[in-house]
Short mmCIF file of C-alpha atoms in Angstrom, two decimals:
data_model
loop_
_atom_site.label_atom_id
_atom_site.label_comp_id
_atom_site.label_asym_id
_atom_site.label_seq_id
_atom_site.Cartn_x
_atom_site.Cartn_y
_atom_site.Cartn_z
CA MET A 51 -105.39 -15.19 4.12
CA THR A 52 -104.43 -11.64 5.07
CA LYS A 53 -101.25 -11.56 7.13
CA ASP A 54 -100.95 -9.70 10.28
CA ALA A 55 -98.66 -7.23 11.72
CA PHE A 56 -98.35 -6.79 15.96
CA VAL A 57 -96.16 -4.34 17.90
CA ALA A 58 -94.72 -5.85 20.88
CA LEU A 59 -95.46 -2.38 22.25
CA VAL A 60 -93.18 -0.77 24.81
CA THR A 61 -94.26 0.14 28.33
CA CYS A 62 -93.44 4.18 28.97
CA PHE A 63 -92.23 5.29 32.54
CA ASN A 64 -92.21 8.34 34.36
CA ASP A 65 -89.19 9.78 35.96
CA ASP A 66 -90.30 8.59 39.28
CA GLU A 67 -90.62 4.95 37.66
CA THR A 68 -94.36 4.93 37.89
CA VAL A 69 -96.33 3.68 34.74
CA ASN A 70 -97.07 6.70 32.23
CA TYR A 71 -100.53 5.49 30.74
CA ALA A 72 -100.78 8.62 28.74
CA ALA A 73 -97.12 8.25 27.00
CA THR A 74 -98.17 4.59 26.37
CA ARG A 75 -101.66 5.30 25.05
CA ALA A 76 -99.78 7.75 22.82
CA GLN A 77 -97.82 4.90 21.29
CA VAL A 78 -100.62 3.01 20.96
CA ARG A 79 -102.22 5.35 18.71
CA ARG A 80 -99.04 5.83 16.56
CA GLN A 81 -99.17 2.11 15.83
CA VAL A 82 -102.48 2.18 14.99
CA ALA A 83 -102.38 4.91 12.64
CA ALA A 84 -99.41 2.91 10.50
CA GLY A 85 -101.97 0.09 10.33
CA ASN A 86 -100.22 -2.27 13.09
CA ASN A 87 -101.94 -4.54 15.77
CA ILE A 88 -100.72 -4.57 19.52
CA MET A 89 -99.30 -6.97 22.07
CA CYS A 90 -98.57 -5.57 25.31
CA ALA A 91 -96.98 -6.62 28.64
CA GLY A 92 -94.45 -8.40 26.58
CA THR A 93 -90.65 -8.38 26.69
CA ASN A 94 -90.49 -5.24 25.02
CA GLY A 95 -93.09 -4.08 27.58
CA ASP A 96 -91.12 -4.60 30.28
CA PHE A 97 -93.44 -6.99 31.77
CA THR A 98 -91.23 -8.39 34.40
CA ALA A 99 -90.87 -5.07 35.94
CA LEU A 100 -94.93 -4.73 36.27
CA THR A 101 -96.95 -5.55 39.18
CA PHE A 102 -100.18 -7.33 38.63
CA ASP A 103 -102.73 -4.46 38.85
CA GLU A 104 -100.39 -2.60 36.64
CA LYS A 105 -100.65 -5.22 33.96
CA VAL A 106 -104.66 -5.46 34.32
CA ARG A 107 -104.78 -1.49 34.14
CA LEU A 108 -102.25 -1.40 30.99
CA CYS A 109 -104.16 -4.12 29.46
CA ALA A 110 -107.41 -2.32 29.84
CA GLU A 111 -105.87 1.13 28.90
CA VAL A 112 -104.77 -0.37 25.55
CA VAL A 113 -107.91 -1.75 24.74
CA GLU A 114 -109.95 1.56 25.49
CA GLU A 115 -107.19 3.31 23.25
CA VAL A 116 -107.53 0.96 20.14
CA GLY A 117 -111.31 0.82 20.32
CA GLY A 118 -111.40 -2.28 18.32
CA LYS A 119 -109.53 -0.34 15.14
CA ALA A 120 -106.75 -3.33 15.82
CA ARG A 121 -106.25 -6.53 17.36
CA VAL A 122 -104.51 -6.63 20.79
CA ILE A 123 -102.83 -9.59 22.35
CA VAL A 124 -101.75 -9.46 26.05
CA ASN A 125 -98.78 -11.60 27.79
CA ALA A 126 -100.10 -13.25 30.60
CA GLY A 127 -97.19 -15.60 31.25
CA MET A 128 -95.69 -15.64 34.93
CA PRO A 129 -93.29 -18.63 36.54
CA ALA A 130 -96.56 -19.78 38.32
CA THR A 131 -99.37 -21.21 36.36
CA PHE A 132 -101.88 -20.18 39.27
CA GLU A 133 -100.75 -16.40 38.70
CA THR A 134 -100.67 -16.93 35.09
CA VAL A 135 -104.24 -18.11 35.20
CA LEU A 136 -105.55 -15.12 37.16
CA LEU A 137 -103.88 -12.95 34.77
CA ALA A 138 -105.29 -14.60 31.92
CA LYS A 139 -109.17 -14.58 33.33
CA GLU A 140 -108.91 -10.42 34.07
CA PHE A 141 -107.33 -10.15 30.43
CA ALA A 142 -110.30 -12.20 29.13
CA ARG A 143 -112.90 -9.79 31.24
CA ILE A 144 -111.27 -6.87 29.68
CA GLY A 145 -111.97 -8.22 25.91
CA VAL A 146 -108.61 -8.94 24.42
CA ASP A 147 -108.48 -10.79 21.05
CA GLY A 148 -105.77 -12.89 22.25
CA ILE A 149 -103.71 -14.15 25.45
CA ALA A 150 -100.05 -14.68 24.88
CA VAL A 151 -98.41 -16.85 27.33
CA ILE A 152 -94.56 -16.98 27.76
CA THR A 153 -92.74 -20.22 28.98
CA PRO A 154 -92.16 -20.05 32.72
CA PHE A 155 -88.82 -18.60 33.59
CA PHE A 156 -86.42 -19.32 36.64
CA ILE A 157 -88.22 -22.65 36.96
CA GLN A 158 -86.80 -25.43 34.97
CA CYS A 159 -89.95 -27.39 33.00
CA THR A 160 -90.26 -30.63 31.72
CA GLN A 161 -92.27 -30.77 28.17
CA ASP A 162 -94.90 -32.18 30.07
CA GLY A 163 -94.86 -29.68 32.54
CA LEU A 164 -95.12 -27.18 29.89
CA ILE A 165 -98.16 -29.29 28.43
CA ARG A 166 -99.77 -29.28 31.23
CA HIS A 167 -99.06 -25.39 32.24
CA PHE A 168 -100.35 -24.37 28.83
CA SER A 169 -103.25 -26.36 28.87
CA THR A 170 -104.60 -25.10 32.28
CA VAL A 171 -104.40 -21.75 31.12
CA ALA A 172 -106.06 -22.24 28.14
CA ASP A 173 -108.90 -24.11 29.96
CA ALA A 174 -109.42 -21.30 32.34
CA VAL A 175 -110.33 -18.86 29.77
CA THR A 176 -112.19 -18.94 26.29
CA THR A 177 -110.42 -16.22 24.73
CA PRO A 178 -107.75 -17.79 22.06
CA VAL A 179 -104.20 -18.53 23.76
CA TYR A 180 -100.93 -18.12 22.26
CA LEU A 181 -97.88 -19.98 23.11
CA TYR A 182 -94.78 -17.71 23.36
CA ASP A 183 -91.73 -18.98 23.10
CA ILE A 184 -88.13 -17.12 23.84
CA PRO A 185 -85.62 -20.00 25.51
CA ALA A 186 -82.72 -17.14 25.52
CA ARG A 187 -84.58 -15.11 27.89
CA THR A 188 -86.95 -18.12 30.03
CA GLN A 189 -84.59 -20.86 29.68
CA ASN A 190 -87.59 -23.17 28.54
CA HIS A 191 -88.09 -24.01 25.41
CA ILE A 192 -91.33 -25.36 23.46
CA GLU A 193 -90.17 -28.17 21.16
CA PRO A 194 -92.45 -28.62 18.29
CA ALA A 195 -93.62 -31.86 19.23
CA THR A 196 -94.83 -30.08 22.49
CA ALA A 197 -95.98 -27.24 20.32
CA LYS A 198 -97.83 -30.01 18.03
CA ALA A 199 -99.30 -31.47 20.87
CA LEU A 200 -100.98 -28.49 22.49
CA ALA A 201 -102.31 -27.60 18.86
CA SER A 202 -104.90 -29.92 19.43
CA HIS A 203 -106.34 -28.21 22.38
CA GLY A 204 -109.47 -26.31 21.23
CA ASN A 205 -108.19 -22.90 22.87
CA ILE A 206 -104.71 -22.82 21.85
CA ALA A 207 -104.55 -20.82 18.76
CA GLY A 208 -101.02 -20.49 17.97
CA ILE A 209 -97.32 -19.71 19.01
CA LYS A 210 -95.23 -16.76 18.76
CA ASP A 211 -91.52 -17.94 17.98
CA SER A 212 -89.07 -15.42 19.49
CA GLY A 213 -86.14 -18.14 19.25
CA GLY A 214 -84.46 -16.23 16.46
CA ALA A 215 -83.48 -19.57 14.95
CA GLN A 216 -84.82 -20.07 11.13
CA GLU A 217 -84.73 -23.99 11.90
CA THR A 218 -86.93 -23.78 14.91
CA LEU A 219 -89.11 -21.26 12.96
CA GLU A 220 -89.54 -23.54 10.13
CA ALA A 221 -90.61 -26.45 12.66
CA TYR A 222 -93.34 -24.67 14.20
CA LEU A 223 -94.33 -23.61 10.57
CA GLN A 224 -94.35 -27.48 9.88
CA VAL A 225 -96.69 -28.10 12.98
CA SER A 226 -99.03 -25.41 11.50
CA ARG A 227 -99.51 -27.31 8.19
CA GLU A 228 -100.41 -30.59 9.86
CA MET A 229 -102.57 -28.88 12.52
CA PRO A 230 -105.13 -26.46 10.58
CA GLY A 231 -106.09 -23.54 12.44
CA PHE A 232 -102.72 -23.45 14.56
CA GLU A 233 -101.01 -20.05 13.75
CA VAL A 234 -97.20 -19.06 13.56
CA TYR A 235 -96.27 -15.52 14.65
CA SER A 236 -92.59 -14.66 13.77
CA GLY A 237 -90.92 -12.77 16.14
CA PRO A 238 -87.42 -12.10 14.76
CA ASP A 239 -87.48 -9.07 12.85
CA HIS A 240 -85.12 -10.33 9.72
CA LEU A 241 -87.00 -13.32 9.25
CA ILE A 242 -90.50 -11.41 8.88
CA LEU A 243 -90.84 -11.70 4.87
CA TRP A 244 -89.43 -15.25 4.76
CA ALA A 245 -91.81 -16.24 7.63
CA LEU A 246 -94.93 -14.88 5.75
CA GLY A 247 -93.88 -16.51 2.47
CA ASN A 248 -93.77 -20.17 4.12
CA GLY A 249 -96.97 -19.88 6.19
CA ALA A 250 -96.73 -17.73 8.87
CA ALA A 251 -100.10 -15.72 9.92
CA GLY A 252 -98.03 -12.78 10.84
CA CYS A 253 -95.25 -11.40 12.98
CA ILE A 254 -94.80 -9.49 16.44
CA SER A 255 -92.05 -7.37 16.21
CA GLY A 256 -90.04 -5.32 18.99
CA LEU A 257 -88.28 -3.20 16.15
CA GLY A 258 -91.60 -1.54 14.78
CA ASN A 259 -91.90 0.36 17.95
CA VAL A 260 -89.08 2.57 15.98
CA MET A 261 -90.15 1.62 12.43
CA PRO A 262 -94.42 1.39 12.53
CA GLU A 263 -94.60 2.32 9.25
CA THR A 264 -91.79 0.14 7.25
CA LEU A 265 -93.32 -2.49 9.57
CA ALA A 266 -96.74 -1.74 8.00
CA ALA A 267 -95.20 -1.86 4.58
CA ILE A 268 -93.50 -5.45 4.73
CA LEU A 269 -96.84 -6.54 5.52
CA ALA A 270 -98.78 -4.64 3.15
CA GLY A 271 -96.67 -5.54 0.31
CA PHE A 272 -96.93 -9.18 0.71
CA ASN A 273 -100.64 -8.80 1.06
CA ALA A 274 -100.99 -6.97 -2.23
CA GLY A 275 -98.29 -9.39 -3.75
CA ASP A 276 -96.06 -6.44 -4.32
CA ASP A 277 -92.56 -8.34 -3.86
CA LYS A 278 -90.77 -5.48 -4.48
CA ALA A 279 -92.26 -3.33 -2.07
CA ALA A 280 -92.11 -6.06 0.38
CA GLU A 281 -88.48 -6.71 -0.16
CA ALA A 282 -87.35 -2.83 0.28
CA ALA A 283 -89.41 -2.49 3.28
CA GLN A 284 -87.61 -5.97 5.05
CA GLU A 285 -84.47 -4.85 3.65
CA ALA A 286 -84.62 -1.33 5.29
CA PHE A 287 -86.05 -2.72 8.29
CA GLY A 288 -83.12 -5.47 8.50
CA ALA A 289 -80.30 -2.60 7.89
CA PHE A 290 -81.60 -0.97 10.67
CA ARG A 291 -81.54 -3.70 13.09
CA LYS A 292 -78.50 -4.93 12.20
CA ASP A 293 -76.94 -1.40 12.91
CA LEU A 294 -79.07 -0.92 16.05
CA TYR A 295 -78.92 -4.27 17.75
CA GLY A 296 -74.85 -4.19 17.41
CA LEU A 297 -75.22 -1.83 20.14
CA GLY A 298 -76.25 -4.48 22.88
CA TYR A 299 -79.47 -5.84 24.13
CA PRO A 300 -82.37 -5.68 21.62
CA PRO A 301 -85.24 -4.89 23.68
CA ALA A 302 -83.08 -2.10 25.63
CA LEU A 303 -81.88 -0.65 22.38
CA VAL A 304 -85.62 -0.39 20.95
CA LYS A 305 -86.82 1.40 24.12
CA ARG A 306 -83.91 3.70 24.05
CA ALA A 307 -84.37 4.41 20.28
CA LEU A 308 -87.84 5.35 20.87
CA TYR A 309 -86.84 7.64 23.83
CA VAL A 310 -84.17 9.36 21.53
CA MET A 311 -87.21 10.08 19.12
CA ASP A 312 -89.58 10.79 22.08
CA PRO A 313 -88.59 11.14 25.59
CA SER A 314 -91.96 11.09 26.81
CA VAL A 315 -91.38 7.00 26.74
CA GLY A 316 -88.94 7.56 29.52
CA ALA A 317 -86.40 4.94 30.85
CA SER A 318 -87.22 0.91 31.89
CA ARG A 319 -87.34 0.64 35.88
CA GLN A 320 -84.55 -0.85 37.68
CA PRO A 321 -82.69 -2.99 37.89
CA ALA A 322 -82.37 -1.87 34.28
CA LEU A 323 -79.18 0.39 33.92
CA PRO A 324 -79.61 4.32 33.64
CA PRO A 325 -79.31 5.87 30.42
CA ASP A 326 -75.83 6.11 28.83
CA PRO A 327 -75.39 9.30 26.97
CA GLU A 328 -72.97 8.01 24.88
CA GLN A 329 -74.90 5.22 23.68
CA ASP A 330 -77.71 7.91 23.08
CA ARG A 331 -75.48 9.95 20.73
CA ALA A 332 -74.69 6.78 18.82
CA ILE A 333 -78.28 5.21 18.55
CA ALA A 334 -79.24 9.23 17.47
CA ALA A 335 -76.65 8.72 14.38
CA LEU A 336 -78.24 5.62 13.37
CA LEU A 337 -81.66 7.20 13.53
CA VAL A 338 -80.39 10.20 11.35
CA LYS A 339 -78.41 7.68 9.06
CA HIS A 340 -81.66 5.51 8.48
CA GLY A 341 -83.97 8.70 8.11
CA LEU A 342 -85.87 8.03 11.22
CA MET A 343 -84.92 11.59 12.87
CA ALA A 344 -84.28 14.72 11.20
CA GLY A 345 -80.98 15.50 12.84
CA ALA A 346 -78.74 14.40 16.12
CA PRO A 347 -80.07 16.29 19.31
CA ALA A 348 -77.89 18.84 20.40
#
């Protein structure tokens, strides 16, 4: 089976903090040209800062821009099941290929509560639903046994693991071995090649916003059986990741690195901190070091 790369697309903003849909479309074109699929309105897409209507329009603009040339998954997850279902229905109407549902945040959930939440969403649409686990941000974790229980639902197609721990990813992969048709997508950028080799259906990458061609090269090498090419691309990807994430919070740094390369991306909405010129200079130096930018800005 051919493995797929998705990029957890950034959402671009204007200086007045309104969504810059034109700039976001440009990022979509850049990713599709590299050979990557799109996930929008996720963690890297500032989904918590977007209104309901903005998410719906963002999804529609992304789907239109992709024009069938790649797959599109969109995150519908919110703390309340009710709003998550409303968003999921809108995204299904637009015609996405999959609907990701991040675990509820702010509200502490039991595993039974998570099963009920995800099942309710999956019952409400016919578009395939993907569980989305990122416990460091939501404080709710989908236990592997819970993932296995949900995998028996006819409209739950898989899970995105953004926990960062190899042992958790391995546990989800074991679920996929026991439950045919349940796909696992790796979120941690340093584990992409390992995950592919151990049965993952693909990856959903934040760092791919900055290095789309390198991300695509990991998948292309793996799919072609060219281990050396895949390993070289993963090594380059991992080296930049280590340097960039050493500066602070990964999603913010991904977006800021992209901004240094292309200011049309804009800053994130408040309460995100305003840009730090000193940090921008450090990011620019890393981009130059890794051959991602010709020279540091003046």
